[in-house]
Tab-separated table of C-alpha atoms and ligand atoms in Angstrom:
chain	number	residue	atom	x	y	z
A	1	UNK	CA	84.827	105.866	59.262
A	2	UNK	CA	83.822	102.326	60.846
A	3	UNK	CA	80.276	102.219	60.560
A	4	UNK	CA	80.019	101.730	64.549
A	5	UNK	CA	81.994	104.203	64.933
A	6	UNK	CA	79.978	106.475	63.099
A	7	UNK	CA	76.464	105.041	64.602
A	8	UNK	CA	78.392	106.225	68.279
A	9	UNK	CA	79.073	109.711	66.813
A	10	UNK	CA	76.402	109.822	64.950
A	11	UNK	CA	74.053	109.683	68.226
A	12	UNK	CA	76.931	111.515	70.607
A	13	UNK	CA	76.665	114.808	68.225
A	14	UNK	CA	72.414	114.611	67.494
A	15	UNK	CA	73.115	114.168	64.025
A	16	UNK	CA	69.806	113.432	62.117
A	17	UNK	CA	68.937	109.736	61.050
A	18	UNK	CA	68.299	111.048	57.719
A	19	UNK	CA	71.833	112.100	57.353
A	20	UNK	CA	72.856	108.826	59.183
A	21	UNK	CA	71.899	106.662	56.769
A	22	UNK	CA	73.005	108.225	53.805
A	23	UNK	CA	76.179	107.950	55.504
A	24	UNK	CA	75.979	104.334	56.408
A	25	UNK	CA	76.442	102.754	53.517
A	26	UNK	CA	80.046	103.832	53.579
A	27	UNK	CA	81.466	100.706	54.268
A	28	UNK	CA	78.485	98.331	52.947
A	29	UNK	CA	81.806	97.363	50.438
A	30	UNK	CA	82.952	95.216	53.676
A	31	UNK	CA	79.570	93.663	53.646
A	32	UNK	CA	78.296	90.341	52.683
A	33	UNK	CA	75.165	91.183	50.611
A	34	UNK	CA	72.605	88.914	50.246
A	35	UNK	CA	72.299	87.159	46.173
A	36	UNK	CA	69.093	87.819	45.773
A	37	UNK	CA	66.160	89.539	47.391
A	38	UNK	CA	62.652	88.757	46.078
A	39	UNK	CA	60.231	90.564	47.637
A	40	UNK	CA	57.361	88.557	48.663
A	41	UNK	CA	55.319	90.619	51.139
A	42	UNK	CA	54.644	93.954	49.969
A	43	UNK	CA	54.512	96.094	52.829
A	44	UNK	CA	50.943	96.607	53.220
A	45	UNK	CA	49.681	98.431	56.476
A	46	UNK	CA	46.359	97.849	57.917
A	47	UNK	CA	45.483	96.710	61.344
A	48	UNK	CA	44.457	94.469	62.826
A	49	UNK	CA	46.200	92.340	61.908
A	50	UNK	CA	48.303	89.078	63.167
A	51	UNK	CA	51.273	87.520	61.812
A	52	UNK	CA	53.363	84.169	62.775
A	53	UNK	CA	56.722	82.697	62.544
A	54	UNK	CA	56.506	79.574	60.320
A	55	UNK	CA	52.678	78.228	57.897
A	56	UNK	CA	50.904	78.063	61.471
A	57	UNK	CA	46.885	79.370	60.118
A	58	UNK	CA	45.141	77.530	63.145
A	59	UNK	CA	47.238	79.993	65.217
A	60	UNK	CA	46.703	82.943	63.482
A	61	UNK	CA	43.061	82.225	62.887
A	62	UNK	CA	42.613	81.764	66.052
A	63	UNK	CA	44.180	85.126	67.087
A	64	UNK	CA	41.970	86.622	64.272
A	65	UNK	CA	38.929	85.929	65.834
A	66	UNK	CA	39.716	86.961	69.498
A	67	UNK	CA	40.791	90.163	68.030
A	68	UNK	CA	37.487	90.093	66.230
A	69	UNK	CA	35.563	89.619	68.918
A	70	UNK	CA	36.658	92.731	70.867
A	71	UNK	CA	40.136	91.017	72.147
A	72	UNK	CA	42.895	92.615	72.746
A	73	UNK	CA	46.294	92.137	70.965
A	74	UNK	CA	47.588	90.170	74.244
A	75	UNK	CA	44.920	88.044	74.461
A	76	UNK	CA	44.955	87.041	70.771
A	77	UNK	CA	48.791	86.175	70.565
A	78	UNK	CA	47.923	83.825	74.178
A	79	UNK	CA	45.308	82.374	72.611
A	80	UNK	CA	46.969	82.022	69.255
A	81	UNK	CA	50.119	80.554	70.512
A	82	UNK	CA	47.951	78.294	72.472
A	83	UNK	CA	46.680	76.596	69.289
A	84	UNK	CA	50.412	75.127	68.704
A	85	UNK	CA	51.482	74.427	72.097
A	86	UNK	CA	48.267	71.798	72.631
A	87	UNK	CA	48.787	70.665	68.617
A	88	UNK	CA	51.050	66.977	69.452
A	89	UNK	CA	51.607	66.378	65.653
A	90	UNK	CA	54.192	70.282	66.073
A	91	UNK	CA	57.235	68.841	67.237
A	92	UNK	CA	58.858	72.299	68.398
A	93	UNK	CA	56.517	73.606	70.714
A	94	UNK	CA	54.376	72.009	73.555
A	95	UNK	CA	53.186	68.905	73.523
A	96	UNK	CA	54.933	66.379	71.317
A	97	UNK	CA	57.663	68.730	71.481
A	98	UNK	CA	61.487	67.360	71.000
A	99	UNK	CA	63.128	66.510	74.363
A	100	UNK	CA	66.639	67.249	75.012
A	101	UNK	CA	69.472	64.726	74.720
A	102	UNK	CA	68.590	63.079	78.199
A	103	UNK	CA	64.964	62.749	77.188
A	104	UNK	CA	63.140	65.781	78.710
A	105	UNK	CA	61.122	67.825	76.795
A	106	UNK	CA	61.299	71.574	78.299
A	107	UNK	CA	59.379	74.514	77.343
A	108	UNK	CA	60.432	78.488	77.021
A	109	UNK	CA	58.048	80.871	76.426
A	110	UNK	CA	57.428	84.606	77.221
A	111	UNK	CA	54.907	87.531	76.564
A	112	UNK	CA	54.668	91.195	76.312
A	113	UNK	CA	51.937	93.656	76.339
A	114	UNK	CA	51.505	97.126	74.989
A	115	UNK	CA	52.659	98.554	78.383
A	116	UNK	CA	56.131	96.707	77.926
A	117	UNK	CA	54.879	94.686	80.818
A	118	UNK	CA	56.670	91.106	80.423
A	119	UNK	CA	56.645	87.990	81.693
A	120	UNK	CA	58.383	84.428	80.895
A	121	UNK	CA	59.370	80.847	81.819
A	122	UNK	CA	62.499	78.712	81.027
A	123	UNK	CA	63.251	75.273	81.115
A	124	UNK	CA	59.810	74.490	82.438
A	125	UNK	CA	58.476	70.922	82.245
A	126	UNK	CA	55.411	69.064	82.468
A	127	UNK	CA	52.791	71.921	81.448
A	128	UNK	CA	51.439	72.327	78.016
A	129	UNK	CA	50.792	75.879	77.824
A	130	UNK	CA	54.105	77.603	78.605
A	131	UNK	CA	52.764	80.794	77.009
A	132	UNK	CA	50.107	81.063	79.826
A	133	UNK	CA	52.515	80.414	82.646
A	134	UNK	CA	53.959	83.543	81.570
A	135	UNK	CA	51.422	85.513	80.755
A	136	UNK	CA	50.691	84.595	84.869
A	137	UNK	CA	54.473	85.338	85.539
A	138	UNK	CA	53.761	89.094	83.931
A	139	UNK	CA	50.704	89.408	85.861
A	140	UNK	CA	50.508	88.080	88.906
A	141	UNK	CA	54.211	88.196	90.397
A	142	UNK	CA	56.743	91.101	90.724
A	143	UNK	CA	59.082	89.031	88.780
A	144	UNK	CA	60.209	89.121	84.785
A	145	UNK	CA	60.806	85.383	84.535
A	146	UNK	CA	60.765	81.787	86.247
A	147	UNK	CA	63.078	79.301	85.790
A	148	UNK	CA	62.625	75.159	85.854
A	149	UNK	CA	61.613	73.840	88.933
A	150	UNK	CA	60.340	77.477	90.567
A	151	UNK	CA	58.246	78.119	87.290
A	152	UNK	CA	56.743	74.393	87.180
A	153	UNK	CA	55.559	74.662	90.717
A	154	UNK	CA	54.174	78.036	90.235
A	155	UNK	CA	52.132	76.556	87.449
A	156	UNK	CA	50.493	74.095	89.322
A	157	UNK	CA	49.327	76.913	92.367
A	158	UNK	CA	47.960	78.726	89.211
A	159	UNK	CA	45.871	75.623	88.678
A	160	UNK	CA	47.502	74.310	85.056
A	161	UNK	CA	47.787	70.681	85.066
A	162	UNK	CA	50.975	68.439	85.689
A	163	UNK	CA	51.108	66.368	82.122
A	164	UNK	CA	53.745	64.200	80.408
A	165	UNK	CA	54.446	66.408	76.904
A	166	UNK	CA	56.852	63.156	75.414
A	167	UNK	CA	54.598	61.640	72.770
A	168	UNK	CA	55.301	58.859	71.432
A	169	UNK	CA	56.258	59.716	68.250
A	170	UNK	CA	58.980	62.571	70.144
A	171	UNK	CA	60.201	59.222	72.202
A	172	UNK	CA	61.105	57.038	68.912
A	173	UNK	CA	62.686	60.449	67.239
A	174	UNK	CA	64.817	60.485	70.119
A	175	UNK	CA	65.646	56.809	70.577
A	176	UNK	CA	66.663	57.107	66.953
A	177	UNK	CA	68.661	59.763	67.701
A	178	UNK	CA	70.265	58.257	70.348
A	179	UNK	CA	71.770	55.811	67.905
A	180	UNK	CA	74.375	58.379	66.658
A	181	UNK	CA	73.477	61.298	68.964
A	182	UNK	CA	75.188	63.656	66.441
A	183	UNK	CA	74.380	66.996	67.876
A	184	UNK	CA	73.815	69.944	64.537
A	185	UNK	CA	71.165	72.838	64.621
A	186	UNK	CA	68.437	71.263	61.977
A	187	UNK	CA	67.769	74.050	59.540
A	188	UNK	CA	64.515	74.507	59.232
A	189	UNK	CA	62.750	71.839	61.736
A	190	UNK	CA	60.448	73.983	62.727
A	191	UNK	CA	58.258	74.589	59.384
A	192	UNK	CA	55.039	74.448	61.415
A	193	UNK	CA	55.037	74.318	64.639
A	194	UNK	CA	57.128	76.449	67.113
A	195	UNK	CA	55.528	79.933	67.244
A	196	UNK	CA	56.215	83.679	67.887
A	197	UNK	CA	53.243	85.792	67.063
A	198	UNK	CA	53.008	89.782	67.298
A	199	UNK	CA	49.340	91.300	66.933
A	200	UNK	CA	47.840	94.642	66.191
A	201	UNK	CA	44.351	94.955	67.650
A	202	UNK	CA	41.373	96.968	66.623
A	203	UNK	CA	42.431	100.063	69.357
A	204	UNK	CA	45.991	99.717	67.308
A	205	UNK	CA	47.859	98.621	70.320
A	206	UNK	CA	50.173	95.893	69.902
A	207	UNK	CA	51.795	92.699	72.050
A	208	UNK	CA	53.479	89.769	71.313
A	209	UNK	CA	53.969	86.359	72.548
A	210	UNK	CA	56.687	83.196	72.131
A	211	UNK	CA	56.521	79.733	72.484
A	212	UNK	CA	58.450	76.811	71.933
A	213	UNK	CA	60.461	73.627	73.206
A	214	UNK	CA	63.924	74.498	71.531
A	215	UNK	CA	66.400	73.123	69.790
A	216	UNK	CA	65.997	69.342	69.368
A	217	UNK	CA	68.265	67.326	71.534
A	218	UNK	CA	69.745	70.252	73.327
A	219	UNK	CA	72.052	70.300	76.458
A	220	UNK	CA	69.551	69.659	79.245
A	221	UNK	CA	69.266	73.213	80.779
A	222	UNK	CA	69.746	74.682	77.711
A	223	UNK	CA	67.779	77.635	77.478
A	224	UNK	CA	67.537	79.717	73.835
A	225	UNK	CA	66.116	83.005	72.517
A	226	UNK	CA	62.748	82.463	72.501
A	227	UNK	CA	61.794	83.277	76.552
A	228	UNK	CA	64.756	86.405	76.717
A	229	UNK	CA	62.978	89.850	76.064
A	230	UNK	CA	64.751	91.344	73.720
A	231	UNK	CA	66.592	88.468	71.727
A	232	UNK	CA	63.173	86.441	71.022
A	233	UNK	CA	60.634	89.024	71.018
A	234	UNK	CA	60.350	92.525	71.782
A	235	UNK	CA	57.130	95.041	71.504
A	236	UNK	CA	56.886	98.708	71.880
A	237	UNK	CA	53.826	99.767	71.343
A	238	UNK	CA	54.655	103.249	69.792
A	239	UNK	CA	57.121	101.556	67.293
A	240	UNK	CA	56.250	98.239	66.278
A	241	UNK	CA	57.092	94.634	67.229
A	242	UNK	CA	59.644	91.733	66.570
A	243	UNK	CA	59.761	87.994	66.913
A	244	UNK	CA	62.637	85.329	66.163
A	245	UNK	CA	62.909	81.640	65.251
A	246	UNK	CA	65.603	79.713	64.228
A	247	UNK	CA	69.330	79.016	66.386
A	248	UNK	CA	68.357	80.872	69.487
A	249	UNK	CA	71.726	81.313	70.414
A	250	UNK	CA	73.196	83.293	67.609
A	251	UNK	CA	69.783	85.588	68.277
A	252	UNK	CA	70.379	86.154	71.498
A	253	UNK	CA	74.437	87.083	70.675
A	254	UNK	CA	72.849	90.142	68.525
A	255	UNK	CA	69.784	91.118	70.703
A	256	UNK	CA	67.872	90.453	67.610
A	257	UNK	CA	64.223	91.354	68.084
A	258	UNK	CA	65.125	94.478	70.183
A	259	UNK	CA	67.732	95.647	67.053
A	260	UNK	CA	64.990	95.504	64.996
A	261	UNK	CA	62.722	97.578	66.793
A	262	UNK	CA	65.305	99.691	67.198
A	263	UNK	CA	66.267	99.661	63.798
A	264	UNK	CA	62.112	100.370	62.854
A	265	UNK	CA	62.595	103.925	65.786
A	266	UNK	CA	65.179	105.145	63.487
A	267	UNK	CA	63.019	105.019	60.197
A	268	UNK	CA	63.733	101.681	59.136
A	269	UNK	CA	60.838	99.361	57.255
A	270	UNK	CA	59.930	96.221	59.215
A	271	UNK	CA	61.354	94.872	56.258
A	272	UNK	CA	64.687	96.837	56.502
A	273	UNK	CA	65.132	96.188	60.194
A	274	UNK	CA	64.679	92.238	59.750
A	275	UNK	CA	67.341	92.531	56.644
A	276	UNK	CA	70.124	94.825	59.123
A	277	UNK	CA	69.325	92.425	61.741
A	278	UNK	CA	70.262	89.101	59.787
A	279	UNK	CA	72.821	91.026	58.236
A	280	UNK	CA	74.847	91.286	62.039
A	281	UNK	CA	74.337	87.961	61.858
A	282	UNK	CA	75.846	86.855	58.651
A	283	UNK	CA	78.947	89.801	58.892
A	284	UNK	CA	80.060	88.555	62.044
A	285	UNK	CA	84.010	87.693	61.650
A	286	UNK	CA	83.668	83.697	61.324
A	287	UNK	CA	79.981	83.364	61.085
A	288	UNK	CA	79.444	79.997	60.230
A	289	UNK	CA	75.534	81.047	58.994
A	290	UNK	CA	75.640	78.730	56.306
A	291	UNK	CA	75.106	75.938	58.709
A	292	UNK	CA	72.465	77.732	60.909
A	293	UNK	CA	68.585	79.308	59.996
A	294	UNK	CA	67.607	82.595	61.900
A	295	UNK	CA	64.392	84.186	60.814
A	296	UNK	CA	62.558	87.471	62.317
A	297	UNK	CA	59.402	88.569	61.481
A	298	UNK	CA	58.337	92.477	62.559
A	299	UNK	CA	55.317	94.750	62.607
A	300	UNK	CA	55.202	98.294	62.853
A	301	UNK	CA	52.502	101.017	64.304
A	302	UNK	CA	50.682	101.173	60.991
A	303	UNK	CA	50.567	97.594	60.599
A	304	UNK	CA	53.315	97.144	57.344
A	305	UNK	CA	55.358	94.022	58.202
A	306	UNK	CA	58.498	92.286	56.991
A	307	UNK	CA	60.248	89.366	57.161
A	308	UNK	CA	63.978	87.771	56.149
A	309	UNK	CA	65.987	84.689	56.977
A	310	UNK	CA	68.887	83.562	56.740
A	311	UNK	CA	68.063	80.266	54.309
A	312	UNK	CA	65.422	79.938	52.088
A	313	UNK	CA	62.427	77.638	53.696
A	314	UNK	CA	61.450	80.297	56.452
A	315	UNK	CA	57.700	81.929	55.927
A	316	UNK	CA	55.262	84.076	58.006
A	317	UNK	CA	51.757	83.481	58.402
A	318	UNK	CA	49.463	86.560	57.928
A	319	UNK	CA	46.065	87.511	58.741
A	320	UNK	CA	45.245	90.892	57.338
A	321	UNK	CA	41.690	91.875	56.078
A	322	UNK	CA	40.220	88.788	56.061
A	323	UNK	CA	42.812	86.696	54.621
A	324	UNK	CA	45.065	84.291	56.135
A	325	UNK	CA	48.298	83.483	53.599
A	326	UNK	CA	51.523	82.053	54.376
A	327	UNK	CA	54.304	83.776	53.133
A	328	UNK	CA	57.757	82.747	51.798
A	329	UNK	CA	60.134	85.244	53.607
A	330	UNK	CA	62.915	86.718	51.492
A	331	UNK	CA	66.328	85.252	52.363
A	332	UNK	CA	69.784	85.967	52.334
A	333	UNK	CA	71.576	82.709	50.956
A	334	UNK	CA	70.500	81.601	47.698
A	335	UNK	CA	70.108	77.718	47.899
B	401	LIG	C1	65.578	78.154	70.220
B	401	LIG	N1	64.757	79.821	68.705
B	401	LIG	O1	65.310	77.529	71.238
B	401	LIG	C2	64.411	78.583	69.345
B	401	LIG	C3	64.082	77.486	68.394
B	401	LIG	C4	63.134	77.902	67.341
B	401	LIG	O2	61.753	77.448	65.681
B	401	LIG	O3	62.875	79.027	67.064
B	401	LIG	N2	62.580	77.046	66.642
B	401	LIG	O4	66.717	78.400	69.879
């Protein structure tokens, strides 16, 4: 049987996940399977704890210490996230983030909480702390997400400040650029910079929060995973937590942070669920994943976590009883 097929009849009839997966490695002969799987982060569970897409230990040290001073999980990812966004020497996120092709630099961001309250802004310009604006958007509109102009203006009558994010060290990247203006996904840009973050606090209630300015050089307009509940982050606070980095686009075609929390409700590790989820990604019928990174990072309930990419070069930042490591995340191609 088709392993979708037998996921559909699997949950049609109510027959048991423990029988379920037993069953579904039926046709793992018709999957690509990764080389070579180190495993780097042993799945410790403690909380609280915070981890990071990408070596980011300002962020998470920062998140650290809101959660040790009584803060809750959403504040500490805000705050955390924060760090990056105002950082102009990160060239994915925030200030002295990439522009587009036409010169614009453009920020997506979103938030949850551990009511699956949400709240996010695309393609928004001219404010540094994106993450904020939707933190605002969650909780102090009826609305899910603002777009552009809309969000931009809603910033400023929330009293954040209009500022120019092009640096000039983004401006000469891009005037370089410009030279060939040969448009490929850049596999691992982002090693420090552009920043999901998923937190556990002391209470053991968990939320999560995105940032970034997106691909380098984009279409102007272009929006990716990053602000789109569900592709770049998704939090449930009785299962556990997701977050995404990488080609936004190929995320989004899988759903990618809400698979793996889905993946983590049916008994899967953090670990697991980040492994099935790149694994959609790499068995697609043409996948052409050698020339693309994805990378998710997850947390569940009791505070184990995981983390896989698709190329070697992706790691997780982790702060965890006092310590604050980066960690090399496992991978699927070996390079
Ligand atoms: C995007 N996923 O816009 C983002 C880019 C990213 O680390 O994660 N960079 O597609």
């Amino acid at each position: 049987m088709k392993r979708r097929n037998f996921i559909k009849n699997a949950s049609l009839t109510g027959v048991g996940l423990a029988v379920g997966n037993s069953l579904l490695s039926c046709d793992d002969k018709y999957k690509k399977t990764s080389e070579k799987t180190v495993s780097v982060d042993a799945p410790k569970g403690s909380f609280p704890l915070v981890i990071a897409t990408w070596n980011v230990k300002n962020a998470t040290a920062k998140a650290w210490e809101v959660i040790q001073n009584g803060g809750s999980a959403l504040d500490a990812v805000e705050q955390g996230c924060m760090v990056e966004e105002a950082d102009e020497t990160g060239q994915s996120v925030g200030k002295g983030g990439l522009p587009d092709r036409d010169g614009h630099v453009t920020l997506d961001a979103c938030i949850m909480d551990k009511y699956g309250n949400c709240g996010s802004v695309v393609f928004l310009e001219n404010v540094v702390h994106a993450v904020s604006v939707a933190r605002k958007v969650m909780e102090e509109t009826p609305h899910v997400m603002l777009a552009g102009k809309g969000a931009e203006q809603f910033a400023y009558e929330k009293g954040f400040p209009k500022e120019n994010l092009l640096t000039e060290a983004s401006k000469k990247a891009w005037e370089e650029w410009k030279k060939t203006s040969e448009y490929k996904p850049i596999i691992n840009i982002e090693n420090h910079d552009t920043i999901g973050m998923l937190a556990i606090d002391k209470n053991g209630d968990i939320s999560g929060a995105c940032t970034t300015s997106g691909l380098a050089y984009k279409m102007h307009g272009r929006v990716g995973d990053s602000p789109i509940i569900g592709s770049g982050l998704f939090v449930d606070n009785e299962i556990g937590a997701c977050v995404a980095t990488g080609l936004g686009e190929e995320v989004v075609k899988t759903v990618g942070s809400f698979l793996v929390v889905e993946l983590m409700r049916q008994g899967k590790s953090p670990q697991e669920a980040c492994e099935e989820a790149i694994s959609r990604i790499v068995n697609k019928p043409n996948s052409n994943y050698k020339d693309f990174q994805v990378g998710y990072i997850a947390v569940n309930k009791k505070g184990e976590t995981g983390t896989y990419s698709i190329h070697q070069g992706f790691s997780m930042t982790k702060f965890q009883e006092n310590s604050n490591e980066n960690l090399q995340s496992t991978h699927f191609l070996t390079e």
